[in-house]
JSON list of C-alpha atoms in Angstrom, two decimals:
[
{"chain": "A", "resi": 185, "resn": "MET", "atom": "CA", "xyz": [0.00, 0.00, 0.00]},
{"chain": "A", "resi": 186, "resn": "ASN", "atom": "CA", "xyz": [2.87, 2.36, 0.84]},
{"chain": "A", "resi": 187, "resn": "ASN", "atom": "CA", "xyz": [4.34, 1.90, -2.66]},
{"chain": "A", "resi": 188, "resn": "LEU", "atom": "CA", "xyz": [0.95, 2.67, -4.22]},
{"chain": "A", "resi": 189, "resn": "ILE", "atom": "CA", "xyz": [0.82, 6.00, -2.35]},
{"chain": "A", "resi": 190, "resn": "LYS", "atom": "CA", "xyz": [4.37, 6.84, -3.48]},
{"chain": "A", "resi": 191, "resn": "LEU", "atom": "CA", "xyz": [3.50, 5.94, -7.07]},
{"chain": "A", "resi": 192, "resn": "THR", "atom": "CA", "xyz": [0.33, 8.04, -6.99]},
{"chain": "A", "resi": 193, "resn": "LEU", "atom": "CA", "xyz": [2.20, 11.06, -5.61]},
{"chain": "A", "resi": 194, "resn": "THR", "atom": "CA", "xyz": [5.01, 10.66, -8.12]},
{"chain": "A", "resi": 195, "resn": "LEU", "atom": "CA", "xyz": [2.62, 10.41, -11.06]},
{"chain": "A", "resi": 196, "resn": "SER", "atom": "CA", "xyz": [0.64, 13.40, -9.80]},
{"chain": "A", "resi": 197, "resn": "ILE", "atom": "CA", "xyz": [3.77, 15.53, -9.68]},
{"chain": "A", "resi": 198, "resn": "LEU", "atom": "CA", "xyz": [4.99, 14.37, -13.09]},
{"chain": "A", "resi": 199, "resn": "LEU", "atom": "CA", "xyz": [1.66, 14.81, -14.82]},
{"chain": "A", "resi": 200, "resn": "THR", "atom": "CA", "xyz": [0.77, 18.17, -13.30]},
{"chain": "A", "resi": 201, "resn": "GLY", "atom": "CA", "xyz": [0.83, 20.83, -15.98]},
{"chain": "A", "resi": 202, "resn": "CYS", "atom": "CA", "xyz": [2.95, 23.92, -16.09]},
{"chain": "A", "resi": 203, "resn": "ALA", "atom": "CA", "xyz": [1.14, 26.69, -17.89]},
{"chain": "A", "resi": 204, "resn": "ALA", "atom": "CA", "xyz": [2.39, 29.98, -19.21]},
{"chain": "A", "resi": 205, "resn": "PRO", "atom": "CA", "xyz": [2.68, 32.64, -16.50]},
{"chain": "A", "resi": 206, "resn": "ALA", "atom": "CA", "xyz": [-0.64, 34.34, -15.76]},
{"chain": "A", "resi": 207, "resn": "THR", "atom": "CA", "xyz": [1.11, 37.69, -16.19]},
{"chain": "A", "resi": 208, "resn": "ALA", "atom": "CA", "xyz": [2.15, 36.89, -19.76]},
{"chain": "A", "resi": 209, "resn": "PRO", "atom": "CA", "xyz": [0.10, 38.78, -22.35]},
{"chain": "A", "resi": 210, "resn": "SER", "atom": "CA", "xyz": [-2.81, 37.04, -24.04]},
{"chain": "A", "resi": 211, "resn": "PHE", "atom": "CA", "xyz": [-3.03, 36.44, -27.78]},
{"chain": "A", "resi": 212, "resn": "ASN", "atom": "CA", "xyz": [-5.23, 39.50, -28.33]},
{"chain": "A", "resi": 213, "resn": "ILE", "atom": "CA", "xyz": [-2.55, 41.72, -26.79]},
{"chain": "A", "resi": 214, "resn": "ALA", "atom": "CA", "xyz": [0.59, 40.02, -28.10]},
{"chain": "A", "resi": 215, "resn": "LYS", "atom": "CA", "xyz": [-0.33, 38.88, -31.60]},
{"chain": "A", "resi": 216, "resn": "ALA", "atom": "CA", "xyz": [1.91, 40.13, -34.37]},
{"chain": "A", "resi": 217, "resn": "THR", "atom": "CA", "xyz": [0.58, 43.47, -35.57]},
{"chain": "A", "resi": 218, "resn": "GLU", "atom": "CA", "xyz": [3.43, 44.71, -37.73]},
{"chain": "A", "resi": 219, "resn": "ASN", "atom": "CA", "xyz": [3.68, 43.36, -41.24]},
{"chain": "A", "resi": 220, "resn": "ARG", "atom": "CA", "xyz": [7.18, 43.24, -42.64]},
{"chain": "A", "resi": 221, "resn": "GLU", "atom": "CA", "xyz": [7.52, 43.50, -46.37]},
{"chain": "A", "resi": 222, "resn": "ASN", "atom": "CA", "xyz": [8.20, 40.17, -48.05]},
{"chain": "A", "resi": 223, "resn": "GLN", "atom": "CA", "xyz": [8.17, 38.27, -44.72]},
{"chain": "A", "resi": 224, "resn": "SER", "atom": "CA", "xyz": [5.59, 35.99, -43.17]},
{"chain": "A", "resi": 225, "resn": "ILE", "atom": "CA", "xyz": [4.49, 35.47, -39.59]},
{"chain": "A", "resi": 226, "resn": "PHE", "atom": "CA", "xyz": [4.96, 31.96, -38.20]},
{"chain": "A", "resi": 227, "resn": "TYR", "atom": "CA", "xyz": [2.89, 31.21, -35.08]},
{"chain": "A", "resi": 228, "resn": "ILE", "atom": "CA", "xyz": [3.64, 28.18, -32.93]},
{"chain": "A", "resi": 229, "resn": "TYR", "atom": "CA", "xyz": [1.38, 27.31, -30.00]},
{"chain": "A", "resi": 230, "resn": "ARG", "atom": "CA", "xyz": [0.69, 24.67, -27.40]},
{"chain": "A", "resi": 231, "resn": "GLU", "atom": "CA", "xyz": [-2.80, 24.56, -25.97]},
{"chain": "A", "resi": 232, "resn": "TYR", "atom": "CA", "xyz": [-2.33, 21.12, -24.41]},
{"chain": "A", "resi": 233, "resn": "ALA", "atom": "CA", "xyz": [0.34, 18.52, -24.98]},
{"chain": "A", "resi": 234, "resn": "GLU", "atom": "CA", "xyz": [1.54, 15.71, -22.73]},
{"chain": "A", "resi": 235, "resn": "PRO", "atom": "CA", "xyz": [3.77, 15.29, -20.90]},
{"chain": "A", "resi": 236, "resn": "THR", "atom": "CA", "xyz": [2.45, 18.43, -19.26]},
{"chain": "A", "resi": 237, "resn": "ALA", "atom": "CA", "xyz": [5.37, 19.08, -16.92]},
{"chain": "A", "resi": 238, "resn": "TRP", "atom": "CA", "xyz": [7.89, 19.43, -19.76]},
{"chain": "A", "resi": 239, "resn": "LYS", "atom": "CA", "xyz": [8.38, 22.15, -22.37]},
{"chain": "A", "resi": 240, "resn": "PRO", "atom": "CA", "xyz": [9.30, 21.35, -25.97]},
{"chain": "A", "resi": 241, "resn": "THR", "atom": "CA", "xyz": [11.90, 23.65, -27.47]},
{"chain": "A", "resi": 242, "resn": "ILE", "atom": "CA", "xyz": [11.23, 24.91, -30.99]},
{"chain": "A", "resi": 243, "resn": "TYR", "atom": "CA", "xyz": [14.07, 25.36, -33.47]},
{"chain": "A", "resi": 244, "resn": "ILE", "atom": "CA", "xyz": [13.84, 26.93, -36.90]},
{"chain": "A", "resi": 245, "resn": "ASP", "atom": "CA", "xyz": [16.75, 26.24, -39.23]},
{"chain": "A", "resi": 246, "resn": "SER", "atom": "CA", "xyz": [18.67, 24.84, -36.22]},
{"chain": "A", "resi": 247, "resn": "LYS", "atom": "CA", "xyz": [18.30, 28.10, -34.26]},
{"chain": "A", "resi": 248, "resn": "GLU", "atom": "CA", "xyz": [16.55, 27.96, -30.89]},
{"chain": "A", "resi": 249, "resn": "ILE", "atom": "CA", "xyz": [13.39, 30.07, -30.99]},
{"chain": "A", "resi": 250, "resn": "VAL", "atom": "CA", "xyz": [11.32, 29.33, -27.87]},
{"chain": "A", "resi": 251, "resn": "SER", "atom": "CA", "xyz": [10.37, 26.73, -25.23]},
{"chain": "A", "resi": 252, "resn": "LEU", "atom": "CA", "xyz": [6.61, 26.50, -24.83]},
{"chain": "A", "resi": 253, "resn": "PRO", "atom": "CA", "xyz": [4.82, 25.54, -21.61]},
{"chain": "A", "resi": 254, "resn": "GLN", "atom": "CA", "xyz": [1.15, 24.57, -21.65]},
{"chain": "A", "resi": 255, "resn": "GLU", "atom": "CA", "xyz": [-1.27, 27.23, -22.89]},
{"chain": "A", "resi": 256, "resn": "SER", "atom": "CA", "xyz": [1.36, 29.37, -24.60]},
{"chain": "A", "resi": 257, "resn": "PHE", "atom": "CA", "xyz": [2.34, 30.67, -28.01]},
{"chain": "A", "resi": 258, "resn": "SER", "atom": "CA", "xyz": [5.06, 32.57, -29.78]},
{"chain": "A", "resi": 259, "resn": "TRP", "atom": "CA", "xyz": [5.65, 33.99, -33.25]},
{"chain": "A", "resi": 260, "resn": "VAL", "atom": "CA", "xyz": [8.55, 34.89, -35.45]},
{"chain": "A", "resi": 261, "resn": "TYR", "atom": "CA", "xyz": [9.02, 36.52, -38.85]},
{"chain": "A", "resi": 262, "resn": "LEU", "atom": "CA", "xyz": [10.24, 34.17, -41.57]},
{"chain": "A", "resi": 263, "resn": "SER", "atom": "CA", "xyz": [11.65, 35.02, -44.95]},
{"chain": "A", "resi": 264, "resn": "PRO", "atom": "CA", "xyz": [10.26, 33.22, -48.01]},
{"chain": "A", "resi": 265, "resn": "GLY", "atom": "CA", "xyz": [11.69, 29.81, -48.82]},
{"chain": "A", "resi": 266, "resn": "GLU", "atom": "CA", "xyz": [12.16, 26.41, -47.21]},
{"chain": "A", "resi": 267, "resn": "HIS", "atom": "CA", "xyz": [12.61, 26.32, -43.42]},
{"chain": "A", "resi": 268, "resn": "LYS", "atom": "CA", "xyz": [13.31, 23.32, -41.18]},
{"chain": "A", "resi": 269, "resn": "ILE", "atom": "CA", "xyz": [11.13, 23.27, -38.05]},
{"chain": "A", "resi": 270, "resn": "THR", "atom": "CA", "xyz": [12.10, 21.05, -35.11]},
{"chain": "A", "resi": 271, "resn": "SER", "atom": "CA", "xyz": [10.25, 20.43, -31.85]},
{"chain": "A", "resi": 272, "resn": "LYS", "atom": "CA", "xyz": [12.55, 18.83, -29.27]},
{"chain": "A", "resi": 273, "resn": "TRP", "atom": "CA", "xyz": [11.50, 17.47, -25.90]},
{"chain": "A", "resi": 274, "resn": "SER", "atom": "CA", "xyz": [13.87, 16.59, -23.08]},
{"chain": "A", "resi": 275, "resn": "PHE", "atom": "CA", "xyz": [15.11, 13.00, -23.26]},
{"chain": "A", "resi": 276, "resn": "LEU", "atom": "CA", "xyz": [13.49, 12.42, -19.87]},
{"chain": "A", "resi": 277, "resn": "ALA", "atom": "CA", "xyz": [10.10, 13.62, -21.14]},
{"chain": "A", "resi": 278, "resn": "GLY", "atom": "CA", "xyz": [9.84, 10.77, -23.62]},
{"chain": "A", "resi": 279, "resn": "PRO", "atom": "CA", "xyz": [8.26, 12.17, -26.80]},
{"chain": "A", "resi": 280, "resn": "PRO", "atom": "CA", "xyz": [10.30, 11.87, -29.96]},
{"chain": "A", "resi": 281, "resn": "ASP", "atom": "CA", "xyz": [11.60, 14.95, -31.73]},
{"chain": "A", "resi": 282, "resn": "VAL", "atom": "CA", "xyz": [9.39, 16.17, -34.56]},
{"chain": "A", "resi": 283, "resn": "GLU", "atom": "CA", "xyz": [11.13, 17.61, -37.60]},
{"chain": "A", "resi": 284, "resn": "PHE", "atom": "CA", "xyz": [9.63, 18.83, -40.86]},
{"chain": "A", "resi": 285, "resn": "SER", "atom": "CA", "xyz": [10.14, 21.41, -43.57]},
{"chain": "A", "resi": 286, "resn": "VAL", "atom": "CA", "xyz": [7.73, 24.15, -44.47]},
{"chain": "A", "resi": 287, "resn": "LYS", "atom": "CA", "xyz": [7.77, 26.29, -47.58]},
{"chain": "A", "resi": 288, "resn": "ILE", "atom": "CA", "xyz": [7.09, 29.88, -46.60]},
{"chain": "A", "resi": 289, "resn": "GLU", "atom": "CA", "xyz": [5.53, 32.26, -49.08]},
{"chain": "A", "resi": 290, "resn": "PRO", "atom": "CA", "xyz": [5.85, 36.04, -48.62]},
{"chain": "A", "resi": 291, "resn": "ASP", "atom": "CA", "xyz": [3.28, 38.09, -46.69]},
{"chain": "A", "resi": 292, "resn": "LYS", "atom": "CA", "xyz": [1.30, 35.18, -45.18]},
{"chain": "A", "resi": 293, "resn": "LYS", "atom": "CA", "xyz": [0.52, 33.88, -41.70]},
{"chain": "A", "resi": 294, "resn": "TYR", "atom": "CA", "xyz": [1.21, 30.29, -40.67]},
{"chain": "A", "resi": 295, "resn": "TYR", "atom": "CA", "xyz": [-0.20, 28.55, -37.58]},
{"chain": "A", "resi": 296, "resn": "TYR", "atom": "CA", "xyz": [1.28, 25.37, -36.08]},
{"chain": "A", "resi": 297, "resn": "GLU", "atom": "CA", "xyz": [0.08, 23.57, -32.95]},
{"chain": "A", "resi": 298, "resn": "ILE", "atom": "CA", "xyz": [2.12, 21.26, -30.73]},
{"chain": "A", "resi": 299, "resn": "THR", "atom": "CA", "xyz": [0.15, 18.29, -29.39]},
{"chain": "A", "resi": 300, "resn": "GLY", "atom": "CA", "xyz": [1.14, 15.07, -27.68]},
{"chain": "A", "resi": 301, "resn": "SER", "atom": "CA", "xyz": [-0.02, 12.26, -25.48]},
{"chain": "A", "resi": 302, "resn": "SER", "atom": "CA", "xyz": [1.58, 10.15, -22.80]},
{"chain": "A", "resi": 303, "resn": "LYS", "atom": "CA", "xyz": [0.24, 6.88, -21.46]},
{"chain": "A", "resi": 304, "resn": "VAL", "atom": "CA", "xyz": [1.61, 4.63, -18.72]},
{"chain": "A", "resi": 305, "resn": "THR", "atom": "CA", "xyz": [1.89, 1.13, -20.21]},
{"chain": "A", "resi": 306, "resn": "GLY", "atom": "CA", "xyz": [3.42, -0.70, -17.28]},
{"chain": "A", "resi": 307, "resn": "ILE", "atom": "CA", "xyz": [4.98, -0.54, -13.85]},
{"chain": "A", "resi": 308, "resn": "ALA", "atom": "CA", "xyz": [7.71, -2.78, -12.48]},
{"chain": "A", "resi": 309, "resn": "PRO", "atom": "CA", "xyz": [9.31, -2.82, -9.04]},
{"chain": "A", "resi": 310, "resn": "VAL", "atom": "CA", "xyz": [13.10, -2.60, -9.07]},
{"chain": "A", "resi": 311, "resn": "PRO", "atom": "CA", "xyz": [15.58, -2.69, -6.15]},
{"chain": "A", "resi": 312, "resn": "ILE", "atom": "CA", "xyz": [15.80, 1.11, -5.97]},
{"chain": "A", "resi": 313, "resn": "GLY", "atom": "CA", "xyz": [12.12, 1.95, -6.54]},
{"chain": "A", "resi": 314, "resn": "ILE", "atom": "CA", "xyz": [9.61, 1.63, -9.32]},
{"chain": "A", "resi": 315, "resn": "LEU", "atom": "CA", "xyz": [10.21, 1.60, -13.06]},
{"chain": "A", "resi": 316, "resn": "ILE", "atom": "CA", "xyz": [7.42, 3.18, -15.09]},
{"chain": "A", "resi": 317, "resn": "PHE", "atom": "CA", "xyz": [6.99, 2.33, -18.77]},
{"chain": "A", "resi": 318, "resn": "SER", "atom": "CA", "xyz": [5.16, 4.76, -20.97]},
{"chain": "A", "resi": 319, "resn": "LYS", "atom": "CA", "xyz": [4.25, 5.42, -24.57]},
{"chain": "A", "resi": 320, "resn": "THR", "atom": "CA", "xyz": [4.44, 9.00, -25.75]},
{"chain": "A", "resi": 321, "resn": "THR", "atom": "CA", "xyz": [3.58, 10.69, -29.01]},
{"chain": "A", "resi": 322, "resn": "ALA", "atom": "CA", "xyz": [4.31, 14.18, -30.28]},
{"chain": "A", "resi": 323, "resn": "LEU", "atom": "CA", "xyz": [2.87, 16.06, -33.23]},
{"chain": "A", "resi": 324, "resn": "VAL", "atom": "CA", "xyz": [3.18, 19.49, -34.78]},
{"chain": "A", "resi": 325, "resn": "SER", "atom": "CA", "xyz": [0.19, 20.21, -37.01]},
{"chain": "A", "resi": 326, "resn": "ASP", "atom": "CA", "xyz": [-0.59, 23.12, -39.27]},
{"chain": "A", "resi": 327, "resn": "HIS", "atom": "CA", "xyz": [-3.99, 24.80, -38.95]},
{"chain": "A", "resi": 328, "resn": "GLU", "atom": "CA", "xyz": [-6.02, 27.23, -40.96]},
{"chain": "A", "resi": 329, "resn": "GLU", "atom": "CA", "xyz": [-6.39, 30.69, -39.44]},
{"chain": "A", "resi": 330, "resn": "GLU", "atom": "CA", "xyz": [-10.12, 30.05, -38.79]},
{"chain": "A", "resi": 331, "resn": "LYS", "atom": "CA", "xyz": [-9.26, 27.19, -36.42]},
{"chain": "A", "resi": 332, "resn": "ALA", "atom": "CA", "xyz": [-6.08, 28.61, -34.91]},
{"chain": "A", "resi": 333, "resn": "ILE", "atom": "CA", "xyz": [-7.30, 32.08, -33.91]},
{"chain": "A", "resi": 334, "resn": "PRO", "atom": "CA", "xyz": [-10.15, 30.88, -31.62]},
{"chain": "A", "resi": 335, "resn": "GLN", "atom": "CA", "xyz": [-7.77, 28.40, -29.93]},
{"chain": "A", "resi": 336, "resn": "LEU", "atom": "CA", "xyz": [-5.13, 31.08, -29.41]},
{"chain": "A", "resi": 337, "resn": "GLU", "atom": "CA", "xyz": [-7.67, 33.59, -28.06]},
{"chain": "A", "resi": 338, "resn": "LYS", "atom": "CA", "xyz": [-9.08, 31.03, -25.64]},
{"chain": "A", "resi": 339, "resn": "CYS", "atom": "CA", "xyz": [-5.97, 29.40, -24.29]},
{"chain": "A", "resi": 340, "resn": "CYS", "atom": "CA", "xyz": [-2.70, 30.98, -24.87]},
{"chain": "A", "resi": 341, "resn": "ARG", "atom": "CA", "xyz": [-0.28, 33.49, -23.40]},
{"chain": "A", "resi": 342, "resn": "PHE", "atom": "CA", "xyz": [2.72, 34.93, -25.20]},
{"chain": "A", "resi": 343, "resn": "ILE", "atom": "CA", "xyz": [6.26, 33.68, -24.66]},
{"chain": "A", "resi": 344, "resn": "PRO", "atom": "CA", "xyz": [8.75, 35.99, -26.44]},
{"chain": "A", "resi": 345, "resn": "PRO", "atom": "CA", "xyz": [10.99, 34.31, -29.03]},
{"chain": "A", "resi": 346, "resn": "LYS", "atom": "CA", "xyz": [14.76, 34.36, -28.65]},
{"chain": "A", "resi": 347, "resn": "LEU", "atom": "CA", "xyz": [15.11, 35.62, -32.22]},
{"chain": "A", "resi": 348, "resn": "ASP", "atom": "CA", "xyz": [13.02, 38.25, -33.99]},
{"chain": "A", "resi": 349, "resn": "GLY", "atom": "CA", "xyz": [13.14, 36.65, -37.41]},
{"chain": "A", "resi": 350, "resn": "LEU", "atom": "CA", "xyz": [14.94, 34.37, -39.83]}
]
């Protein structure tokens, strides 16, 4: 029984979500308002993705852009052409890295959502504690503006990017 209590507490701590700070600006305040000639605006957001206690780090063309907690978003200006987007989770978090290329056209807006799931598939006692087996998935999906804007307005707070544009 004692081990069950420890397991329950451990899982509760690990699965508890970390959201964007409540003081961070909402989408309506922090959305990109300035259009830059011949550049596009690339939004990346995370309404909900497991494992909730970890933040995926987003890279564009191998440059670190932002780490996104739950209920957060960021944006960056991108020049036209092919860009490599990578979402990396900590090794301890479990989800695989997601990498894809996107062709950016000038003067457009792009919306990408990070999602993921994590499921405990087994538990095994070991001499030093408990070993937990899990299956995790990670996705980065593009959305039309009509779907993305309501999600962003409802859920997300702004996390500033490390770079202004690429």
